[in-house]
mmCIF file of C-alpha atoms in Angstrom:
data_model
loop_
_atom_site.group_PDB
_atom_site.id
_atom_site.type_symbol
_atom_site.label_atom_id
_atom_site.label_comp_id
_atom_site.label_asym_id
_atom_site.label_seq_id
_atom_site.Cartn_x
_atom_site.Cartn_y
_atom_site.Cartn_z
ATOM 1 C CA MET A 4 28.157 48.158 28.643
ATOM 2 C CA THR A 5 25.473 49.951 29.906
ATOM 3 C CA VAL A 6 21.788 48.186 30.080
ATOM 4 C CA ALA A 7 20.824 50.461 27.533
ATOM 5 C CA GLU A 8 23.526 48.969 25.062
ATOM 6 C CA ARG A 9 22.558 44.672 25.664
ATOM 7 C CA VAL A 10 19.396 45.468 24.810
ATOM 8 C CA ALA A 11 20.108 47.424 21.480
ATOM 9 C CA LYS A 12 22.462 44.295 20.696
ATOM 10 C CA GLY A 13 19.778 42.017 22.108
ATOM 11 C CA ALA A 14 17.071 43.454 20.016
ATOM 12 C CA ALA A 15 19.566 43.850 16.433
ATOM 13 C CA GLU A 16 20.728 39.899 17.304
ATOM 14 C CA THR A 17 17.005 39.313 17.120
ATOM 15 C CA THR A 18 15.812 41.074 13.420
ATOM 16 C CA THR A 19 19.226 38.789 12.322
ATOM 17 C CA ALA A 20 17.197 36.299 13.968
ATOM 18 C CA GLY A 21 13.897 36.581 11.940
ATOM 19 C CA THR A 22 15.722 37.420 9.141
ATOM 20 C CA ARG A 23 17.281 34.423 8.876
ATOM 21 C CA VAL A 24 13.811 32.043 9.635
ATOM 22 C CA ARG A 25 11.866 34.402 6.717
ATOM 23 C CA ARG A 26 14.478 33.848 4.431
ATOM 24 C CA LEU A 27 14.778 30.141 5.354
ATOM 25 C CA MET A 28 10.690 29.220 5.392
ATOM 26 C CA ARG A 29 10.205 31.086 1.589
ATOM 27 C CA LYS A 30 12.454 28.011 1.069
ATOM 28 C CA VAL A 31 11.047 25.822 2.141
ATOM 29 C CA VAL A 32 7.601 26.825 1.265
ATOM 30 C CA VAL A 33 9.376 26.341 -2.365
ATOM 31 C CA GLY A 34 10.209 23.160 -2.149
ATOM 32 C CA ALA A 35 7.033 21.749 -0.336
ATOM 33 C CA ALA A 36 4.024 23.812 -1.139
ATOM 34 C CA CYS A 37 2.363 22.544 -4.958
ATOM 35 C CA GLU A 38 2.055 25.853 -7.584
ATOM 36 C CA GLY A 39 -2.073 26.424 -6.610
ATOM 37 C CA SER A 40 -0.811 26.841 -3.151
ATOM 38 C CA ARG A 41 2.095 28.311 -2.910
ATOM 39 C CA ALA A 42 0.664 31.433 -2.259
ATOM 40 C CA GLN A 43 -1.414 30.699 0.468
ATOM 41 C CA ALA A 44 1.569 28.848 2.783
ATOM 42 C CA GLU A 45 4.149 31.712 1.920
ATOM 43 C CA ALA A 46 0.458 34.466 3.824
ATOM 44 C CA SER A 47 0.214 31.441 6.437
ATOM 45 C CA VAL A 48 4.269 31.281 7.445
ATOM 46 C CA THR A 49 4.355 35.863 7.247
ATOM 47 C CA HIS A 50 1.334 35.775 9.560
ATOM 48 C CA CYS A 51 2.801 33.636 11.723
ATOM 49 C CA VAL A 52 6.689 35.147 11.807
ATOM 50 C CA ASP A 53 4.779 38.891 11.681
ATOM 51 C CA ARG A 54 3.535 37.665 14.835
ATOM 52 C CA LEU A 55 6.508 36.745 16.743
ATOM 53 C CA GLU A 56 8.384 39.439 14.512
ATOM 54 C CA GLU A 57 5.262 42.375 16.856
ATOM 55 C CA SER A 58 7.001 41.586 20.217
ATOM 56 C CA CYS A 59 7.375 43.933 22.632
ATOM 57 C CA TRP A 60 9.832 42.312 23.888
ATOM 58 C CA PRO A 61 12.131 41.213 21.130
ATOM 59 C CA ALA A 62 14.875 40.776 22.499
ATOM 60 C CA VAL A 63 13.793 36.941 23.125
ATOM 61 C CA ALA A 64 11.173 36.773 20.413
ATOM 62 C CA TRP A 65 13.570 34.368 18.795
ATOM 63 C CA ARG A 66 14.026 32.298 21.938
ATOM 64 C CA PHE A 67 11.831 31.924 24.754
ATOM 65 C CA SER A 68 10.143 29.206 23.258
ATOM 66 C CA GLY A 69 9.938 25.892 24.284
ATOM 67 C CA LEU A 70 8.826 24.113 21.223
ATOM 68 C CA ASN A 71 12.531 23.606 20.334
ATOM 69 C CA ALA A 72 15.689 23.199 22.259
ATOM 70 C CA ASP A 73 17.604 26.455 21.863
ATOM 71 C CA GLY A 74 14.547 28.594 22.710
ATOM 72 C CA CYS A 75 13.269 28.619 18.797
ATOM 73 C CA PRO A 76 9.291 29.431 18.936
ATOM 74 C CA LEU A 77 9.408 27.635 15.174
ATOM 75 C CA GLU A 78 9.661 24.256 14.075
ATOM 76 C CA VAL A 79 9.556 23.214 10.943
ATOM 77 C CA CYS A 80 8.312 18.982 10.871
ATOM 78 C CA PHE A 81 10.358 16.529 8.391
ATOM 79 C CA SER A 82 8.750 13.923 7.178
ATOM 80 C CA SER A 83 9.948 10.635 5.499
ATOM 81 C CA ALA A 84 6.107 9.873 3.388
ATOM 82 C CA ASP A 85 6.084 13.360 1.780
ATOM 83 C CA ARG A 86 7.043 17.037 1.003
ATOM 84 C CA GLY A 87 3.963 18.596 2.771
ATOM 85 C CA LEU A 88 5.383 21.254 4.418
ATOM 86 C CA ARG A 89 4.246 21.088 8.884
ATOM 87 C CA TYR A 90 5.454 23.606 11.148
ATOM 88 C CA THR A 91 4.506 24.378 15.153
ATOM 89 C CA VAL A 92 4.039 27.299 16.112
ATOM 90 C CA GLU A 93 4.291 29.664 18.898
ATOM 91 C CA ALA A 94 0.858 31.734 19.181
ATOM 92 C CA ALA A 95 2.744 34.579 20.770
ATOM 93 C CA GLY A 96 6.248 36.397 21.328
ATOM 94 C CA PRO A 97 7.563 35.730 25.300
ATOM 95 C CA GLU A 98 5.252 38.521 26.745
ATOM 96 C CA CYS A 99 1.221 36.404 26.191
ATOM 97 C CA SER A 100 1.044 34.266 29.788
ATOM 98 C CA ASN A 101 0.639 30.405 29.134
ATOM 99 C CA ALA A 102 -2.848 31.400 30.000
ATOM 100 C CA GLY A 103 -3.174 33.426 27.362
ATOM 101 C CA ARG A 104 -2.651 31.325 25.041
ATOM 102 C CA ALA A 105 -5.413 29.300 23.900
ATOM 103 C CA ALA A 106 -7.272 32.703 22.921
ATOM 104 C CA GLN A 107 -3.831 34.188 21.171
ATOM 105 C CA ALA A 108 -4.094 30.781 19.088
ATOM 106 C CA CYS A 109 -7.957 31.038 18.271
ATOM 107 C CA GLU A 110 -7.146 34.830 17.090
ATOM 108 C CA LEU A 111 -4.045 33.545 14.890
ATOM 109 C CA ALA A 112 -5.837 30.493 13.147
ATOM 110 C CA ALA A 113 -8.591 33.274 11.694
ATOM 111 C CA LYS A 114 -5.512 34.823 10.512
ATOM 112 C CA LEU A 115 -5.442 31.905 8.400
ATOM 113 C CA GLY A 116 -8.036 31.299 7.189
ATOM 114 C CA ALA A 117 -9.258 28.513 10.087
ATOM 115 C CA ALA A 118 -11.189 29.745 12.886
ATOM 116 C CA SER A 119 -12.460 28.550 15.530
ATOM 117 C CA SER A 120 -16.015 28.518 17.524
ATOM 118 C CA ARG A 121 -16.622 30.997 20.140
ATOM 119 C CA ASP A 122 -18.107 27.440 22.500
ATOM 120 C CA ASP A 123 -14.786 25.499 21.622
ATOM 121 C CA LEU A 124 -12.425 28.320 22.896
ATOM 122 C CA GLY A 125 -14.521 28.945 25.348
ATOM 123 C CA ARG A 126 -14.283 25.289 26.873
ATOM 124 C CA TRP A 127 -10.679 24.705 26.356
ATOM 125 C CA LYS A 128 -9.847 27.964 28.899
ATOM 126 C CA SER A 129 -12.440 26.603 31.382
ATOM 127 C CA MET A 130 -10.222 23.453 31.401
ATOM 128 C CA GLN A 131 -6.692 25.443 31.823
ATOM 129 C CA ALA A 132 -8.713 27.595 34.388
ATOM 130 C CA GLY A 133 -6.618 28.073 36.972
ATOM 131 C CA GLU A 134 -4.353 25.442 37.076
ATOM 132 C CA THR A 135 -0.325 25.792 36.528
ATOM 133 C CA LEU A 136 0.509 26.097 33.023
ATOM 134 C CA SER A 137 4.128 25.140 31.007
ATOM 135 C CA TRP A 138 2.853 26.328 27.451
ATOM 136 C CA GLY A 139 -0.725 26.914 27.214
ATOM 137 C CA ALA A 140 -1.341 26.100 23.703
ATOM 138 C CA ALA A 141 0.740 26.097 19.458
ATOM 139 C CA LEU A 142 -0.824 26.264 16.084
ATOM 140 C CA GLY A 143 0.286 23.700 13.958
ATOM 141 C CA VAL A 144 -0.007 24.986 10.252
ATOM 142 C CA ARG A 145 0.377 22.099 7.785
ATOM 143 C CA HIS A 146 0.241 22.324 3.679
ATOM 144 C CA ASP A 147 -0.050 20.026 0.395
ATOM 145 C CA ASP A 148 -1.874 18.590 -2.136
ATOM 146 C CA ASP A 149 -5.104 19.240 0.141
ATOM 147 C CA GLY A 150 -4.752 22.325 0.964
ATOM 148 C CA GLN A 151 -4.143 24.057 3.944
ATOM 149 C CA ARG A 152 -5.346 22.451 7.755
ATOM 150 C CA VAL A 153 -4.490 23.982 10.958
ATOM 151 C CA LYS A 154 -4.286 22.325 14.098
ATOM 152 C CA ILE A 155 -4.447 24.296 17.929
ATOM 153 C CA TYR A 156 -2.945 22.619 20.539
ATOM 154 C CA LEU A 157 -3.160 22.545 24.307
ATOM 155 C CA GLU A 158 -2.124 21.963 27.425
ATOM 156 C CA VAL A 159 -3.890 19.421 29.730
ATOM 157 C CA PRO A 160 -2.823 20.626 32.979
ATOM 158 C CA ALA A 161 -1.526 17.366 34.996
ATOM 159 C CA SER A 162 -4.448 17.910 37.764
ATOM 160 C CA VAL A 163 -7.141 16.657 34.766
ATOM 161 C CA SER A 164 -8.150 13.484 34.124
ATOM 162 C CA LEU A 165 -9.126 12.252 30.636
ATOM 163 C CA SER A 166 -11.874 11.199 31.953
ATOM 164 C CA GLN A 167 -12.582 15.428 32.409
ATOM 165 C CA ALA A 168 -10.540 16.188 30.110
ATOM 166 C CA LEU A 169 -13.015 14.651 27.329
ATOM 167 C CA ARG A 170 -16.410 16.387 30.029
ATOM 168 C CA ARG A 171 -15.344 19.450 29.807
ATOM 169 C CA LEU A 172 -13.842 19.865 25.882
ATOM 170 C CA ASN A 173 -17.506 18.083 25.265
ATOM 171 C CA ALA A 174 -16.261 15.311 23.529
ATOM 172 C CA PRO A 175 -17.951 11.692 23.001
ATOM 173 C CA SER A 176 -16.966 9.474 27.084
ATOM 174 C CA ALA A 177 -16.757 5.968 24.618
ATOM 175 C CA ILE A 178 -13.558 6.592 22.826
ATOM 176 C CA GLU A 179 -11.273 4.007 22.893
ATOM 177 C CA ILE A 180 -7.585 4.763 24.673
ATOM 178 C CA PRO A 181 -5.015 1.819 24.828
ATOM 179 C CA PRO A 182 -4.150 1.843 28.329
ATOM 180 C CA PHE A 183 -0.772 0.410 27.788
ATOM 181 C CA HIS A 184 0.422 1.869 31.724
ATOM 182 C CA ARG A 185 -1.675 2.419 34.373
ATOM 183 C CA GLY A 186 0.202 5.892 34.781
ATOM 184 C CA SER A 187 -0.007 6.632 31.267
ATOM 185 C CA ARG A 188 -0.909 10.962 31.686
ATOM 186 C CA LEU A 189 -2.484 12.969 29.183
ATOM 187 C CA VAL A 190 -0.461 16.162 28.541
ATOM 188 C CA MET A 191 -1.821 17.948 25.256
ATOM 189 C CA ILE A 192 -4.886 17.248 22.981
ATOM 190 C CA GLY A 193 -5.056 18.277 18.806
ATOM 191 C CA GLN A 194 -8.081 19.673 17.424
ATOM 192 C CA ASP A 195 -7.790 20.030 13.347
ATOM 193 C CA LEU A 196 -9.536 22.963 13.190
ATOM 194 C CA ARG A 197 -10.679 21.733 9.066
ATOM 195 C CA MET A 198 -10.966 18.375 9.522
ATOM 196 C CA ASP A 199 -12.875 18.272 12.740
ATOM 197 C CA GLY A 200 -10.520 16.000 14.437
ATOM 198 C CA ARG A 201 -8.906 14.788 18.277
ATOM 199 C CA GLU A 202 -6.288 14.400 19.056
ATOM 200 C CA PHE A 203 -4.685 12.811 22.706
ATOM 201 C CA TYR A 204 -1.502 12.713 23.860
ATOM 202 C CA PHE A 205 0.151 11.099 26.496
ATOM 203 C CA ARG A 206 3.108 10.529 27.889
ATOM 204 C CA LEU A 207 4.367 6.906 30.547
ATOM 205 C CA PRO A 208 5.204 7.440 33.732
ATOM 206 C CA ALA A 209 9.000 6.466 35.182
ATOM 207 C CA LEU A 210 9.345 2.526 34.884
ATOM 208 C CA ASP A 211 10.887 -0.195 36.563
ATOM 209 C CA ARG A 212 12.353 -3.285 34.776
ATOM 210 C CA MET A 213 9.291 -5.032 35.326
ATOM 211 C CA GLU A 214 6.819 -2.563 34.143
ATOM 212 C CA ALA A 215 9.402 -1.663 30.541
ATOM 213 C CA LEU A 216 8.270 -5.375 29.191
ATOM 214 C CA ALA A 217 5.776 -5.258 30.185
ATOM 215 C CA VAL A 218 4.665 -2.361 27.861
ATOM 216 C CA ARG A 219 6.743 -3.578 25.416
ATOM 217 C CA SER A 220 4.567 -7.335 24.758
ATOM 218 C CA SER A 221 1.010 -4.387 25.372
ATOM 219 C CA LEU A 222 2.883 -2.634 22.526
ATOM 220 C CA GLU A 223 3.636 -5.808 20.352
ATOM 221 C CA SER A 224 0.242 -6.920 20.808
ATOM 222 C CA ASN A 225 -1.522 -4.164 19.699
ATOM 223 C CA GLN A 226 -1.935 -4.430 15.600
ATOM 224 C CA GLU A 227 -1.465 -0.553 15.601
ATOM 225 C CA THR A 228 1.769 0.285 17.003
ATOM 226 C CA ALA A 229 3.688 -3.021 17.200
ATOM 227 C CA PRO A 230 4.682 -2.235 12.881
ATOM 228 C CA LEU A 231 5.947 1.435 15.369
ATOM 229 C CA ILE A 232 7.418 -0.636 17.615
ATOM 230 C CA ALA A 233 9.772 -2.934 15.341
ATOM 231 C CA VAL A 234 10.873 0.825 13.965
ATOM 232 C CA LEU A 235 12.051 2.205 17.030
ATOM 233 C CA VAL A 236 13.819 -1.427 18.058
ATOM 234 C CA SER A 237 15.689 -0.897 15.213
ATOM 235 C CA LEU A 238 16.614 2.448 16.114
ATOM 236 C CA LEU A 239 18.588 1.657 19.128
ATOM 237 C CA SER A 240 21.284 0.523 20.866
ATOM 238 C CA MET A 241 20.182 -1.197 22.930
ATOM 239 C CA PRO A 242 16.906 -3.679 24.437
ATOM 240 C CA VAL A 243 13.672 -1.733 24.104
ATOM 241 C CA GLU A 244 12.730 -3.118 27.897
ATOM 242 C CA THR A 245 16.095 -1.113 28.302
ATOM 243 C CA ALA A 246 15.411 1.811 26.766
ATOM 244 C CA LEU A 247 11.586 2.170 28.083
ATOM 245 C CA GLN A 248 13.296 3.044 31.267
ATOM 246 C CA TRP A 249 14.224 6.012 30.203
ATOM 247 C CA LEU A 250 12.958 6.614 26.657
ATOM 248 C CA ASN A 251 10.157 8.877 28.385
ATOM 249 C CA LEU A 252 7.624 7.489 24.909
ATOM 250 C CA GLY A 253 5.153 9.735 24.339
ATOM 251 C CA TYR A 254 2.279 8.238 22.633
ATOM 252 C CA SER A 255 -1.006 9.998 20.913
ATOM 253 C CA VAL A 256 -4.655 8.501 19.944
ATOM 254 C CA GLY A 257 -5.962 10.479 17.120
ATOM 255 C CA PHE A 258 -10.061 10.532 16.174
ATOM 256 C CA SER A 259 -11.417 11.719 12.940
ATOM 257 C CA ALA A 260 -14.728 12.761 12.148
ATOM 258 C CA GLU A 261 -15.775 10.226 11.009
ATOM 259 C CA GLY A 262 -14.064 7.476 14.297
ATOM 260 C CA ALA A 263 -11.301 6.462 12.436
ATOM 261 C CA ARG A 264 -8.585 6.004 15.061
ATOM 262 C CA ARG A 265 -4.884 5.981 13.905
ATOM 263 C CA ILE A 266 -1.759 6.159 17.000
ATOM 264 C CA SER A 267 1.514 7.342 16.531
ATOM 265 C CA LEU A 268 4.958 7.214 19.009
ATOM 266 C CA PHE A 269 7.062 10.179 20.107
ATOM 267 C CA PHE A 270 10.431 10.496 21.373
ATOM 268 C CA ASN A 271 13.577 12.789 21.547
ATOM 269 C CA ALA A 272 15.925 12.294 18.857
ATOM 270 C CA ALA A 273 19.261 12.094 20.661
ATOM 271 C CA ALA A 274 17.951 8.632 21.949
ATOM 272 C CA VAL A 275 18.091 7.426 19.740
ATOM 273 C CA ASP A 276 21.063 6.272 16.276
ATOM 274 C CA GLY A 277 20.994 9.648 14.746
ATOM 275 C CA VAL A 278 22.866 7.238 11.633
ATOM 276 C CA ARG A 279 19.942 5.008 11.652
ATOM 277 C CA LEU A 280 17.059 7.853 11.738
ATOM 278 C CA ARG A 281 18.064 9.689 9.180
ATOM 279 C CA ALA A 282 18.617 6.964 6.912
ATOM 280 C CA LEU A 283 14.491 6.676 7.728
ATOM 281 C CA LEU A 284 14.282 10.232 7.069
ATOM 282 C CA ARG A 285 15.950 10.690 3.786
ATOM 283 C CA LYS A 286 14.302 8.634 1.545
ATOM 284 C CA PRO A 287 12.959 10.076 -2.283
ATOM 285 C CA ALA A 288 9.502 11.131 -1.342
ATOM 286 C CA SER A 289 10.570 13.725 1.515
ATOM 287 C CA LEU A 290 12.139 17.021 1.809
ATOM 288 C CA TYR A 291 14.372 16.434 4.701
ATOM 289 C CA ALA A 292 17.312 15.968 2.565
ATOM 290 C CA GLU A 293 17.571 18.606 0.904
ATOM 291 C CA PHE A 294 18.279 20.647 4.248
ATOM 292 C CA ILE A 295 19.781 17.925 6.280
ATOM 293 C CA PRO A 296 23.290 17.083 5.012
ATOM 294 C CA ALA A 297 24.118 13.033 4.843
ATOM 295 C CA ASP A 298 26.019 13.151 8.278
ATOM 296 C CA GLY A 299 23.250 15.907 9.710
ATOM 297 C CA GLY A 300 25.677 18.375 10.369
ATOM 298 C CA ASN A 301 24.945 20.419 13.622
ATOM 299 C CA VAL A 302 21.487 20.698 14.402
ATOM 300 C CA PRO A 303 20.063 18.945 16.933
ATOM 301 C CA HIS A 304 16.982 17.247 15.810
ATOM 302 C CA GLY A 305 13.750 17.360 18.294
ATOM 303 C CA MET A 306 10.412 15.451 18.315
ATOM 304 C CA VAL A 307 10.425 12.308 16.773
ATOM 305 C CA ALA A 308 6.843 10.906 15.504
ATOM 306 C CA LEU A 309 6.689 7.004 14.170
ATOM 307 C CA ILE A 310 3.076 6.995 12.215
ATOM 308 C CA GLY A 311 1.141 4.216 10.945
ATOM 309 C CA ARG A 312 0.365 5.002 6.682
ATOM 310 C CA GLN A 313 -1.304 2.848 4.501
ATOM 311 C CA GLY A 314 0.539 -0.688 6.138
ATOM 312 C CA GLU A 315 3.795 1.845 5.806
ATOM 313 C CA VAL A 316 5.685 3.820 8.737
ATOM 314 C CA GLU A 317 6.067 6.542 8.094
ATOM 315 C CA THR A 318 8.432 8.679 10.621
ATOM 316 C CA ARG A 319 8.501 12.167 11.062
ATOM 317 C CA VAL A 320 10.557 14.926 12.849
ATOM 318 C CA GLY A 321 10.604 18.348 14.786
ATOM 319 C CA ILE A 322 13.691 20.722 14.043
ATOM 320 C CA SER A 323 13.818 24.372 15.095
ATOM 321 C CA ALA A 324 13.608 26.402 12.535
ATOM 322 C CA LEU A 325 16.906 28.967 13.646
ATOM 323 C CA ALA A 326 18.813 26.015 13.425
ATOM 324 C CA LEU A 327 18.126 25.155 9.738
ATOM 325 C CA ALA A 328 18.284 28.607 8.873
ATOM 326 C CA ASN A 329 21.782 28.780 11.328
ATOM 327 C CA GLN A 330 23.349 26.445 8.970
ATOM 328 C CA GLY A 331 23.473 28.449 6.448
ATOM 329 C CA LYS A 332 20.999 25.899 4.210
ATOM 330 C CA ALA A 333 18.590 28.821 3.471
ATOM 331 C CA SER A 334 21.071 31.968 2.186
#
């Protein structure tokens, strides 16, 4: 096969992938969005998919991203608590540099009706300037009974500490972040463009057994994380202090515009019992069961989040849109 033939074949496969993802997302929108907001949800999905389809590198446009293990640049998020439409998407194709993705995310957000300020973009670019970036920025979109919300996710460079990030973003320096481990590293910040809330995402370092026991004690003694760690324990087939030594656990601390705080835990679905996880997600109020068979099918699950919500623990999982589309559920 010649180079030209390989390029043509790759472009054809990419076009097919984009078509399958569009079909899937239309089905998700119909299932998730209430009738009054469906038109806006469909328009937003179209803008996001168009952005990827317009890539000048079509042969890799649907398999270049770190959002999913298969490289798909669009991740659908399912919740155990509601049928809301949630997805995260790359703001530009593979040709965009990581340093340029914050500006591209702002541009795409504006097309969705959620413009960020020029000052915010300047601060975000300043935080990342001159640093080595793995992905730069991405866009989160949510549609539920309250309408559309858009969130910009910003990578925090490894060399930037929490205090430095707060200073560069002109954020309150007195916000309270529970130090579950002194080596926790700030890896991402999420900025809600409608609600003006911020979420700070941390990852725990590699732990030895004594450190893992201390982290477990810290999580179990915190009234916000105690219910979350209890659910995590129910998903494990080993003691949690053993799992914490290889689980690569992450957590986030979110603040509303009024200062209310919420803590969530994050881990990869591959690290826990799949049957137990699916049982948590297959709730009557959830959209999950409409797209994932009871045995999980052949759809790999990505990052799992445990979130405290009105006295309950909500479970969320991200899944590649292309993996969902490829299982034939969108037809």
